[in-house]
mmCIF file of C-alpha atoms and ligand atoms in Angstrom:
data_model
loop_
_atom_site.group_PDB
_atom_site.id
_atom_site.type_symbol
_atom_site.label_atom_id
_atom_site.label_comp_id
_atom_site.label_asym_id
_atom_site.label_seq_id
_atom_site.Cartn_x
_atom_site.Cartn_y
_atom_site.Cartn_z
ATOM 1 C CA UNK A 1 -11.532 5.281 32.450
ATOM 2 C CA UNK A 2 -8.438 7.443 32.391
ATOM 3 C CA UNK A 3 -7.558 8.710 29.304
ATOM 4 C CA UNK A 4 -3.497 7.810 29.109
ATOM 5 C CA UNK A 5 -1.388 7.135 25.853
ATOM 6 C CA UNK A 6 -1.236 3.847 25.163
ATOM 7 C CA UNK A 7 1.962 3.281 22.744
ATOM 8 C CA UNK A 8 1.763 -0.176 22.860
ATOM 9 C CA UNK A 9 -0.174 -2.364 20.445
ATOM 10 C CA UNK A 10 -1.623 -4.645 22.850
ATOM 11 C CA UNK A 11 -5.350 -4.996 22.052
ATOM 12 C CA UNK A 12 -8.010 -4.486 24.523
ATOM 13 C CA UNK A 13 -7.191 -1.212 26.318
ATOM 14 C CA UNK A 14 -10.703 0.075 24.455
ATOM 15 C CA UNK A 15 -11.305 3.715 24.984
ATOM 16 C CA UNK A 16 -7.756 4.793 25.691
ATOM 17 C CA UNK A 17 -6.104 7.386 23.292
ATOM 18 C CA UNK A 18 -4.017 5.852 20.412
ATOM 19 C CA UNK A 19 -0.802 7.637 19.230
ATOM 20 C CA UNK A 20 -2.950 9.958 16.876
ATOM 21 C CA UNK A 21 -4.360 11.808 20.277
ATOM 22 C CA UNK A 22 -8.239 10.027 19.513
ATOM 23 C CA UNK A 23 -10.108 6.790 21.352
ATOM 24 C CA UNK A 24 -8.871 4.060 19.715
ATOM 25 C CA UNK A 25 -11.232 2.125 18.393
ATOM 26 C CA UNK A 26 -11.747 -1.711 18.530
ATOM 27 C CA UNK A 27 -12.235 -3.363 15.021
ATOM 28 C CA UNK A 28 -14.043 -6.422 14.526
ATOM 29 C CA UNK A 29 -12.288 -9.804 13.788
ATOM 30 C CA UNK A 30 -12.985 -9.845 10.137
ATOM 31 C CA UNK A 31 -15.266 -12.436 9.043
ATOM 32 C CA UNK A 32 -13.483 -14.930 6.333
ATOM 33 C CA UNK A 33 -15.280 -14.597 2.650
ATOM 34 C CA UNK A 34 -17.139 -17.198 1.483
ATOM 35 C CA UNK A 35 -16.549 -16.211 -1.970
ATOM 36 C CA UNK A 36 -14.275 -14.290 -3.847
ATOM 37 C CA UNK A 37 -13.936 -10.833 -5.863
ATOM 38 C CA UNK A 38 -14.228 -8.471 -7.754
ATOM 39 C CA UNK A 39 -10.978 -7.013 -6.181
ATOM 40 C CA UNK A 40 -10.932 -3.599 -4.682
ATOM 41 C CA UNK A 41 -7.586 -1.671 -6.583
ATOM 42 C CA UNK A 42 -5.590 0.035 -3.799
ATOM 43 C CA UNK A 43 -2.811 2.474 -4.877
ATOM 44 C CA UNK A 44 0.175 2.814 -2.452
ATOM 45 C CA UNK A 45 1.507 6.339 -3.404
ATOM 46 C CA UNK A 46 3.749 8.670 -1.593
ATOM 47 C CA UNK A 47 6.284 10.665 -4.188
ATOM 48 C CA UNK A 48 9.116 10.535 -1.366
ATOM 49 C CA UNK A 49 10.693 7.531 -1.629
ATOM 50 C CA UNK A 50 11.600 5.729 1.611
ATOM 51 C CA UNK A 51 8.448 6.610 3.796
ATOM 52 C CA UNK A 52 7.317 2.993 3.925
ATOM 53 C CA UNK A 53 4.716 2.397 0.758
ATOM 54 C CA UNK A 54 6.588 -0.507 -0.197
ATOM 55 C CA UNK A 55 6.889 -2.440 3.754
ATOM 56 C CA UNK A 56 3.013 -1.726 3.867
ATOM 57 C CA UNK A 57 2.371 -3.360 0.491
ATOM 58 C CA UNK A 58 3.945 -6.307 1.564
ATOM 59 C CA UNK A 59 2.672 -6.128 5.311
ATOM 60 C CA UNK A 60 -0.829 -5.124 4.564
ATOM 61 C CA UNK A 61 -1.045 -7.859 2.081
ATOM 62 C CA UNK A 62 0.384 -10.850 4.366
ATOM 63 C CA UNK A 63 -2.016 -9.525 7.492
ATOM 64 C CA UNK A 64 -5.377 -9.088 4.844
ATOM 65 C CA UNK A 65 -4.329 -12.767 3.417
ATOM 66 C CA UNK A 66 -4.087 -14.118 7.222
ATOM 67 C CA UNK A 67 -7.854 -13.161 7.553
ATOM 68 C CA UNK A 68 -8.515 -15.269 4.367
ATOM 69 C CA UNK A 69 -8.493 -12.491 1.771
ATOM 70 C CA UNK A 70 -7.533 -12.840 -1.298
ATOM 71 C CA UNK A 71 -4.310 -10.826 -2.140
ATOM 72 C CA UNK A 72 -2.986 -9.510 -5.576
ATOM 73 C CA UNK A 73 0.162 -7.652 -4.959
ATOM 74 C CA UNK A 74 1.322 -5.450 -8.322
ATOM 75 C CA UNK A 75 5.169 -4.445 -8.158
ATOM 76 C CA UNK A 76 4.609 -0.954 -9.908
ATOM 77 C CA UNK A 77 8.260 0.344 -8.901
ATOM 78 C CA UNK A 78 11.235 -0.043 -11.269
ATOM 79 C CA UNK A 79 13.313 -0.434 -8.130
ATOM 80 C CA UNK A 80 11.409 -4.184 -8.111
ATOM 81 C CA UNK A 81 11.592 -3.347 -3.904
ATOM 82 C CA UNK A 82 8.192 -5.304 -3.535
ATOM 83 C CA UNK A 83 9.632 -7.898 -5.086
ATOM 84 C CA UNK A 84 12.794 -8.508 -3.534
ATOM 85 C CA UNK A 85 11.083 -7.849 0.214
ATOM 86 C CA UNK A 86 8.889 -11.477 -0.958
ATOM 87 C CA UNK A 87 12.397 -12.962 -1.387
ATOM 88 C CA UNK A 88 12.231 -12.808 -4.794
ATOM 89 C CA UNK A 89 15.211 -11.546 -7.241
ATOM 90 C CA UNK A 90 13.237 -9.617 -10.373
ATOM 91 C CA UNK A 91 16.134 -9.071 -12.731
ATOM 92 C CA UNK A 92 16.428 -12.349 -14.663
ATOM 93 C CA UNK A 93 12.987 -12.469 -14.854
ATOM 94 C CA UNK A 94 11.835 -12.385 -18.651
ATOM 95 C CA UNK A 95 8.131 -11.195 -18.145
ATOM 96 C CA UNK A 96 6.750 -8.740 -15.910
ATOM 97 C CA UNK A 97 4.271 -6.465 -15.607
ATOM 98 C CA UNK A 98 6.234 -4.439 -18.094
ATOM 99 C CA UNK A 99 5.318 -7.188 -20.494
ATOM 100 C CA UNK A 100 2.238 -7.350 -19.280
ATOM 101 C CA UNK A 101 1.303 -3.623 -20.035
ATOM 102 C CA UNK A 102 2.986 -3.054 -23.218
ATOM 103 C CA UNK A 103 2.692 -6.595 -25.190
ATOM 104 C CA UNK A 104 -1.404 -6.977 -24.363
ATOM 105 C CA UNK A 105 -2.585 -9.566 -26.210
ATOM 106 C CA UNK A 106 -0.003 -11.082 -26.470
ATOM 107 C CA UNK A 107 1.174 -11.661 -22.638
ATOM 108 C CA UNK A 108 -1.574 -12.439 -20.153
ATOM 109 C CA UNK A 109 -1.529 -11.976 -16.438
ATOM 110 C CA UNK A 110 -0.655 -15.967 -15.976
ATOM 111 C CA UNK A 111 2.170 -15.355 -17.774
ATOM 112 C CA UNK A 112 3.204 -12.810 -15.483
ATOM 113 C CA UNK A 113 2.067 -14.164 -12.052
ATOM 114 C CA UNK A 114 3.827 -15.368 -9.349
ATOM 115 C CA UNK A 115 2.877 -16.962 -6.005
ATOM 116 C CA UNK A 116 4.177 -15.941 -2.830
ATOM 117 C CA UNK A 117 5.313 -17.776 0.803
ATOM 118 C CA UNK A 118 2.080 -16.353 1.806
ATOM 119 C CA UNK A 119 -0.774 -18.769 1.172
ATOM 120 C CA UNK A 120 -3.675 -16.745 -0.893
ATOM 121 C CA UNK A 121 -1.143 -13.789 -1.531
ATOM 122 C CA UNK A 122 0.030 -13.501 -5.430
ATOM 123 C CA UNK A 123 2.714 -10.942 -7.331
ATOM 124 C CA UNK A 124 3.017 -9.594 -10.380
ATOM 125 C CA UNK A 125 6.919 -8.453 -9.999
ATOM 126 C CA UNK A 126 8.746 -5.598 -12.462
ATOM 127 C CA UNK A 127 12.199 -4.770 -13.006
ATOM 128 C CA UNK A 128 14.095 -2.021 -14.905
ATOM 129 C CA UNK A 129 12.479 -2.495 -17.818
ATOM 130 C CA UNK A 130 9.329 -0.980 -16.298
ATOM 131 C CA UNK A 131 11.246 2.521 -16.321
ATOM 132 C CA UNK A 132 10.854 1.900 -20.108
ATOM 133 C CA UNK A 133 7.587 1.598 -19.660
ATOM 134 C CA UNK A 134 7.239 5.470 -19.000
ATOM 135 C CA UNK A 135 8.446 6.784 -22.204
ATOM 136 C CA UNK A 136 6.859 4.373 -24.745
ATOM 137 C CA UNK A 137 3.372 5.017 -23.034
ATOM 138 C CA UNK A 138 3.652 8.652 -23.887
ATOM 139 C CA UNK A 139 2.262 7.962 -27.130
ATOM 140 C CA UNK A 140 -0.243 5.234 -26.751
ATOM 141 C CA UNK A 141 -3.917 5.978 -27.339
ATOM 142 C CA UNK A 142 -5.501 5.953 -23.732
ATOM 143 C CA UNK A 143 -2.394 5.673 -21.881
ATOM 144 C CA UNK A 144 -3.455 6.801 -18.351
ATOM 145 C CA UNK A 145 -5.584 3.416 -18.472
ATOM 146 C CA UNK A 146 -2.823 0.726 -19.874
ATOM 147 C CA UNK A 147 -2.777 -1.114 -15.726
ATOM 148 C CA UNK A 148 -6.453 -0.860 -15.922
ATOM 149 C CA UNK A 149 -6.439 -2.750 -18.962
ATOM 150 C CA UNK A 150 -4.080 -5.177 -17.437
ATOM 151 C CA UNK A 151 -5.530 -6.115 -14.422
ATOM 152 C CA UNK A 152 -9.174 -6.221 -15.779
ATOM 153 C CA UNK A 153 -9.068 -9.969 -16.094
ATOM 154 C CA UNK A 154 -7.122 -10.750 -12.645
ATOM 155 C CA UNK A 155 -9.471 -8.754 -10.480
ATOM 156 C CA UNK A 156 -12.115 -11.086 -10.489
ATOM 157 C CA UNK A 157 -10.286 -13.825 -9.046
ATOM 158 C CA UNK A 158 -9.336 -11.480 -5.835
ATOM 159 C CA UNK A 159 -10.622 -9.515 -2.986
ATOM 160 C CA UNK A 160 -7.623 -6.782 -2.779
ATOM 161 C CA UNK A 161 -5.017 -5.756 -5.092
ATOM 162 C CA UNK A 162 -2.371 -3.453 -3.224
ATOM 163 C CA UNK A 163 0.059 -1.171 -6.538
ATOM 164 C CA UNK A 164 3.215 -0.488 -4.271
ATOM 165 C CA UNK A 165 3.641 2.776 -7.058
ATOM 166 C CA UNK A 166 7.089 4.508 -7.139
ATOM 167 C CA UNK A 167 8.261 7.731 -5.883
ATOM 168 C CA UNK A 168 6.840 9.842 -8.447
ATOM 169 C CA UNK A 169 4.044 11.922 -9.372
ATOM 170 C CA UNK A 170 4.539 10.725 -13.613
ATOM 171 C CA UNK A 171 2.344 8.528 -16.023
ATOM 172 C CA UNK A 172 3.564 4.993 -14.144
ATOM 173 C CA UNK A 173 1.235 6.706 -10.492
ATOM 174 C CA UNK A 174 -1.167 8.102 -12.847
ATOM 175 C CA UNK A 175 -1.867 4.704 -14.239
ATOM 176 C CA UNK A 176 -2.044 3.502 -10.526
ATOM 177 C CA UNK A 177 -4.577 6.132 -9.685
ATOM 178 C CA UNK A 178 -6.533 6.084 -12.761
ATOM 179 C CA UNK A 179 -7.239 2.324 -12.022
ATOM 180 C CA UNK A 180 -8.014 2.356 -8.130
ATOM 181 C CA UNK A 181 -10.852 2.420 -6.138
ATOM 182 C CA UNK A 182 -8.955 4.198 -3.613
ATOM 183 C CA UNK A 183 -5.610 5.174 -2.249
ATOM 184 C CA UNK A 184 -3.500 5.212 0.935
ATOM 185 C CA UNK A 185 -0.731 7.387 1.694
ATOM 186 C CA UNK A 186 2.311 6.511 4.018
ATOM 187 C CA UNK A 187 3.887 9.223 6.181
ATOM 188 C CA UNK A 188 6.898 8.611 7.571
ATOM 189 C CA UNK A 189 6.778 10.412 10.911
ATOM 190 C CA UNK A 190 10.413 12.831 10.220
ATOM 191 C CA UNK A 191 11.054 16.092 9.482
ATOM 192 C CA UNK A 192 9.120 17.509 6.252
ATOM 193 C CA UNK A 193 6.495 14.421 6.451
ATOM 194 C CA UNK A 194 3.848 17.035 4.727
ATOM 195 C CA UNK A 195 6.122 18.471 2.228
ATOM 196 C CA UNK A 196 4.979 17.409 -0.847
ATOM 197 C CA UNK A 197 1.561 16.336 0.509
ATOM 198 C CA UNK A 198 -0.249 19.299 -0.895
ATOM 199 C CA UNK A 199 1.285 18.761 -4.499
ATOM 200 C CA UNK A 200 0.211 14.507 -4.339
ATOM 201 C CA UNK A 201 -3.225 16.123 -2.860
ATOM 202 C CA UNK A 202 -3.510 18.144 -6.452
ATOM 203 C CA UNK A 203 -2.147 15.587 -8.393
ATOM 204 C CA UNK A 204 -5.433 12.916 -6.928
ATOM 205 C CA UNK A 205 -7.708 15.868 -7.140
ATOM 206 C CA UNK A 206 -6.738 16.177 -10.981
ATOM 207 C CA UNK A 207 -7.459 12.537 -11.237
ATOM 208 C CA UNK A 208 -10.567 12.699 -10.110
ATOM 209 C CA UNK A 209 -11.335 15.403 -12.085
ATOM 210 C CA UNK A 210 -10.447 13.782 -15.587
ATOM 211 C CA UNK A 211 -10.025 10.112 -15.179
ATOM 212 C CA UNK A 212 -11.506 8.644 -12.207
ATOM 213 C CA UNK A 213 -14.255 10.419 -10.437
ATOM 214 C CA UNK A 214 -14.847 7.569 -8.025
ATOM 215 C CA UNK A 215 -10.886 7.536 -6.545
ATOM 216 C CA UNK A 216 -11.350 7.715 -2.853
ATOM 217 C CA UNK A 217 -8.553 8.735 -0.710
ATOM 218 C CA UNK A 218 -9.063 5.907 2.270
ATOM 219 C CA UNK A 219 -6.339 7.544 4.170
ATOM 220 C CA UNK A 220 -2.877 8.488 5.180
ATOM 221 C CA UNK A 221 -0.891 5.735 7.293
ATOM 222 C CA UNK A 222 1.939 7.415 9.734
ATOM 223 C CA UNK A 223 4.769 5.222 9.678
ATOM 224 C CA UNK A 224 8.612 4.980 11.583
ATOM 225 C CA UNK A 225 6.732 6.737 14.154
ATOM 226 C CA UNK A 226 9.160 6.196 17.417
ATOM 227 C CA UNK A 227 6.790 7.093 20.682
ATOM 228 C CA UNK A 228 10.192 7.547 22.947
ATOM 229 C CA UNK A 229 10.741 10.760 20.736
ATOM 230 C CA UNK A 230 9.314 14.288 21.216
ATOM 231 C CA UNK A 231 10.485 15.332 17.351
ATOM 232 C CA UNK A 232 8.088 12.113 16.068
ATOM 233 C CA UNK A 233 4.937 12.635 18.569
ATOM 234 C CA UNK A 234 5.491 16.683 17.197
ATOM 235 C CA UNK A 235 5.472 15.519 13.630
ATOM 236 C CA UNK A 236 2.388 13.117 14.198
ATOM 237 C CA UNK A 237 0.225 15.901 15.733
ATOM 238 C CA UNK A 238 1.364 18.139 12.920
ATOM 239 C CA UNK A 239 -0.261 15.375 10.648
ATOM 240 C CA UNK A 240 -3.779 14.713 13.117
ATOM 241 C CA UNK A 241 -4.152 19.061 12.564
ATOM 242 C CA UNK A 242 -3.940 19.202 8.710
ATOM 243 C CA UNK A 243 -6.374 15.576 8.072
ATOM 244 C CA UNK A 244 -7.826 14.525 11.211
ATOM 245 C CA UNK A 245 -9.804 11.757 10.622
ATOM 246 C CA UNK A 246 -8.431 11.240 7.478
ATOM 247 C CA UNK A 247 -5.524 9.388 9.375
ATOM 248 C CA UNK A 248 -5.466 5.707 10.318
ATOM 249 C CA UNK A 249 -5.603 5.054 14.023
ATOM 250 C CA UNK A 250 -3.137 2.350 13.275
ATOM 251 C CA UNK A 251 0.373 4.163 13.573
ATOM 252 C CA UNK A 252 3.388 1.898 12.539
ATOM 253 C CA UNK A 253 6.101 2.314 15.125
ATOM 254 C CA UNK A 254 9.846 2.243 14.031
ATOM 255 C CA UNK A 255 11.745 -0.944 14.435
ATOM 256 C CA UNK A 256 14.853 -2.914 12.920
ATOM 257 C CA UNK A 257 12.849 -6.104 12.526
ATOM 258 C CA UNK A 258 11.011 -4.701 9.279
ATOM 259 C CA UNK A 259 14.637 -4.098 7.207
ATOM 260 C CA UNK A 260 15.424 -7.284 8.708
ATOM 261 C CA UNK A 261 12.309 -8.880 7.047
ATOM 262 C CA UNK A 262 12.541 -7.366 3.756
ATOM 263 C CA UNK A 263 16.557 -8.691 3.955
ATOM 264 C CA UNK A 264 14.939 -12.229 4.635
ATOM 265 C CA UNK A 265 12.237 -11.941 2.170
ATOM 266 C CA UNK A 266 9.936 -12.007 3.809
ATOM 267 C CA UNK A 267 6.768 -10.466 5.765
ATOM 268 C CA UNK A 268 6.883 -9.858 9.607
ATOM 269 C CA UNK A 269 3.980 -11.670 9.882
ATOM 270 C CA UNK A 270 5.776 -14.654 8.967
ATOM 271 C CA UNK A 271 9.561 -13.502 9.620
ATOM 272 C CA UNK A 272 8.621 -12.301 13.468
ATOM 273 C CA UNK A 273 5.175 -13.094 13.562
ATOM 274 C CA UNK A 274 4.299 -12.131 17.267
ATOM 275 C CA UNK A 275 6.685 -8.624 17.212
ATOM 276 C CA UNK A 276 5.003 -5.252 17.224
ATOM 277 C CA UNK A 277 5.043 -4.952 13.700
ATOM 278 C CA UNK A 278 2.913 -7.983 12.755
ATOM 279 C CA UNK A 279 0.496 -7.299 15.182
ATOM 280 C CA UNK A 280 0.629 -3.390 13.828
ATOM 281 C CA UNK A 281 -0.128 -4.453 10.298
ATOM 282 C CA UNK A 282 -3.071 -7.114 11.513
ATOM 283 C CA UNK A 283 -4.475 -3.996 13.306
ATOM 284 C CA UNK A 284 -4.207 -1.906 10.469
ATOM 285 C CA UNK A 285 -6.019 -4.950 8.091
ATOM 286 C CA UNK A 286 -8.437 -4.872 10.354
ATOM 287 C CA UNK A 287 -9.233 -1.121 9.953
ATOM 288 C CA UNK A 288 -9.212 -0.703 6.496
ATOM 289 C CA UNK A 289 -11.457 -4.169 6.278
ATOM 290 C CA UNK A 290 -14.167 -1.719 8.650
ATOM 291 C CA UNK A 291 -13.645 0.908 6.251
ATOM 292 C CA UNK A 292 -13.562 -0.522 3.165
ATOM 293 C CA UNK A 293 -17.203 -1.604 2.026
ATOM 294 C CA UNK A 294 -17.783 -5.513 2.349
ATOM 295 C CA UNK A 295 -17.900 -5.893 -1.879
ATOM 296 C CA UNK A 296 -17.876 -3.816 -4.365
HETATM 297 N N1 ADP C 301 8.196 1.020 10.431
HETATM 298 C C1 ADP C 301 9.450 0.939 10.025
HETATM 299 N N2 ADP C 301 10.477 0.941 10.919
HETATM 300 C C2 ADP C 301 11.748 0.851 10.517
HETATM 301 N N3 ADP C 301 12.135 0.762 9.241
HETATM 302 C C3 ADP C 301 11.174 0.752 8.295
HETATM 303 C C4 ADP C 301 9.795 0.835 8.636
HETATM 304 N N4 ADP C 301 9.071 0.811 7.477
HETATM 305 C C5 ADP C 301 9.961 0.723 6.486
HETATM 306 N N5 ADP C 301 11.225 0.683 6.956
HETATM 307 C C6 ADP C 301 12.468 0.602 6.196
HETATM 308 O O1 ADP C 301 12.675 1.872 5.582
HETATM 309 C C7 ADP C 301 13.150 1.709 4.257
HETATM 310 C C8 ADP C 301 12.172 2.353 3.268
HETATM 311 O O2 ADP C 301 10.908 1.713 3.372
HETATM 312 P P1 ADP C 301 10.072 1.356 2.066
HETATM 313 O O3 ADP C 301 8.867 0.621 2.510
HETATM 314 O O4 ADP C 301 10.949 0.685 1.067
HETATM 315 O O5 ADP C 301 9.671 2.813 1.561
HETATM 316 P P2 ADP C 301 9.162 3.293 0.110
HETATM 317 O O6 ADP C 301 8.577 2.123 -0.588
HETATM 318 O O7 ADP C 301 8.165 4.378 0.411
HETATM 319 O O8 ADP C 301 10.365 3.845 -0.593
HETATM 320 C C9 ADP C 301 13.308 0.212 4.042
HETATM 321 O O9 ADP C 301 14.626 -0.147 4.300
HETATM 322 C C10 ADP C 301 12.377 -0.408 5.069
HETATM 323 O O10 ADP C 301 12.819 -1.682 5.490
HETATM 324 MG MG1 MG C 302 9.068 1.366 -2.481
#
């Protein structure tokens, strides 16, 4: 077999090179659990903003529930972007996780919970008030662990729980990190993609060191990649030299219909669900399904 690019996401061209320069693999169809839990805590982090952690919360979530996993999506931006993108307007909401964090007892998960459009797929949303959250956790006893406390009685009842964190490297991502088994990294595929890297590279490493020796770093997800484009096949080899295999095979190609989505409310699996990007983000729940281990 000739070894040509293939940029398109058509399945069954086994063997020919992927955008990251390797064979792409085939992954298995997934088979659908039987039963259910204990979740595996997945941190979405990526200090820049706007390099796509928030599309592949949402995205990964609706293409893992497809496959009959169950979801548990956890809104860990201020912003509330995770929320809005499942059509859902945060700001008159009276609890959130916010609550949920800093009134334990008191508030439980249910109280917090929300269902999605996506059958199996579940939120707990935040608003402003979670910037608030920052500042009085500063001087609680153990307060690198407050989301591990909070999602302790949830994660049974799952298989996955995606944090969509926000773009920082403060207490909020530490709490994110401290709790997960293991965490991805969106790159959007631009200028000054790495910058930064090295510095959220430390930041995991210190992690590991003093709060979570078991944190796993499943991998870094290249994102807005456009294969017409010289400047974003440059920038994606750039990535495949400094991690290698560290980097999905599943690249996520640039296209209108994912603002469009998050404008609707909803995923592209649902809003387009036969474009490029659906069948991107099935691919890519696929892959980390192969990866991940079958339960915990
Ligand atoms: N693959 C993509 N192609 C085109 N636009 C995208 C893509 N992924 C995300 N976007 C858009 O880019 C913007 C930032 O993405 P977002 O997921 O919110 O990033 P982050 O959560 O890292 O800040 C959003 O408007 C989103 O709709
Ligand atoms: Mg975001």
């Amino acid at each position: 077999m000739t070894a040509t690019t293939d940029e398109t996401w058509t399945a069954g061209n086994p063997g020919a090179l992927g955008p990251t320069g390797r064979p792409r693999p085939v992954f298995p169809e997934p088979p659908v659990p039987e039963n259910h839990g204990p979740a595996r805590v997945v941190a979405m982090v990526n200090q820049k903003g706007g390099v796509g952690k928030t599309t592949t919360t949402i995205n990964l979530g609706a293409a893992l529930a497809e496959v009959g996993q169950r979801v548990l999506l956890v809104d860990f931006d201020p912003q509330g972007a995770l929320s809005v993108g499942l059509g859902i307007d945060p700001r008159p909401l009276e609890t959130t996780i916010y609550d949920l964090l800093m009134e334990e007892p008191d508030v439980t998960a249910e109280d917090v919970l929300l269902g999605t459009s996506v059958e199996g797929m579940d939120l707990l949303p935040s608003n402003i008030f979670l910037s608030g959250a920052e500042i009085r956790l500063v001087n609680e006893v153990a307060r690198e662990y407050a989301l591990q406390r909070s999602l302790e009685p949830l994660l049974p009842y799952y298989d996955i729980c995606l944090i969509d964190c926000q773009p920082s490297l403060g207490l909020l991502t530490v709490n994110a990190l401290t709790c997960a088994h293991s965490v991805m990294i969106p790159l959007e595929c631009e200028f000054f993609a790495l910058r930064g890297v090295a510095l959220l590279m430390e930041s995991i490493s210190k992690v590991q060191e003093r709060l979570n020796k078991n944190l796993e770093i499943d991998g870094l997800l290249a994102t807005m990649y456009d294969p017409r484009t010289l400047h974003a096949r440059e920038v994606l080899a750039t990535i495949m030299q400094g991690f290698g295999d560290k980097v999905f095979h599943t690249v996520i190609n640039r296209t209108v219909r994912f603002p469009d989505a998050t404008l609707a409310g909803e995923p592209i699996t649902q809003f387009d669900p036969g474009s490029m990007g659906a069948t991107a983000y099935r691919e890519l729940a696929r892959e980390v399904l192969a990866r991940w281990p079958a339960r915990l």
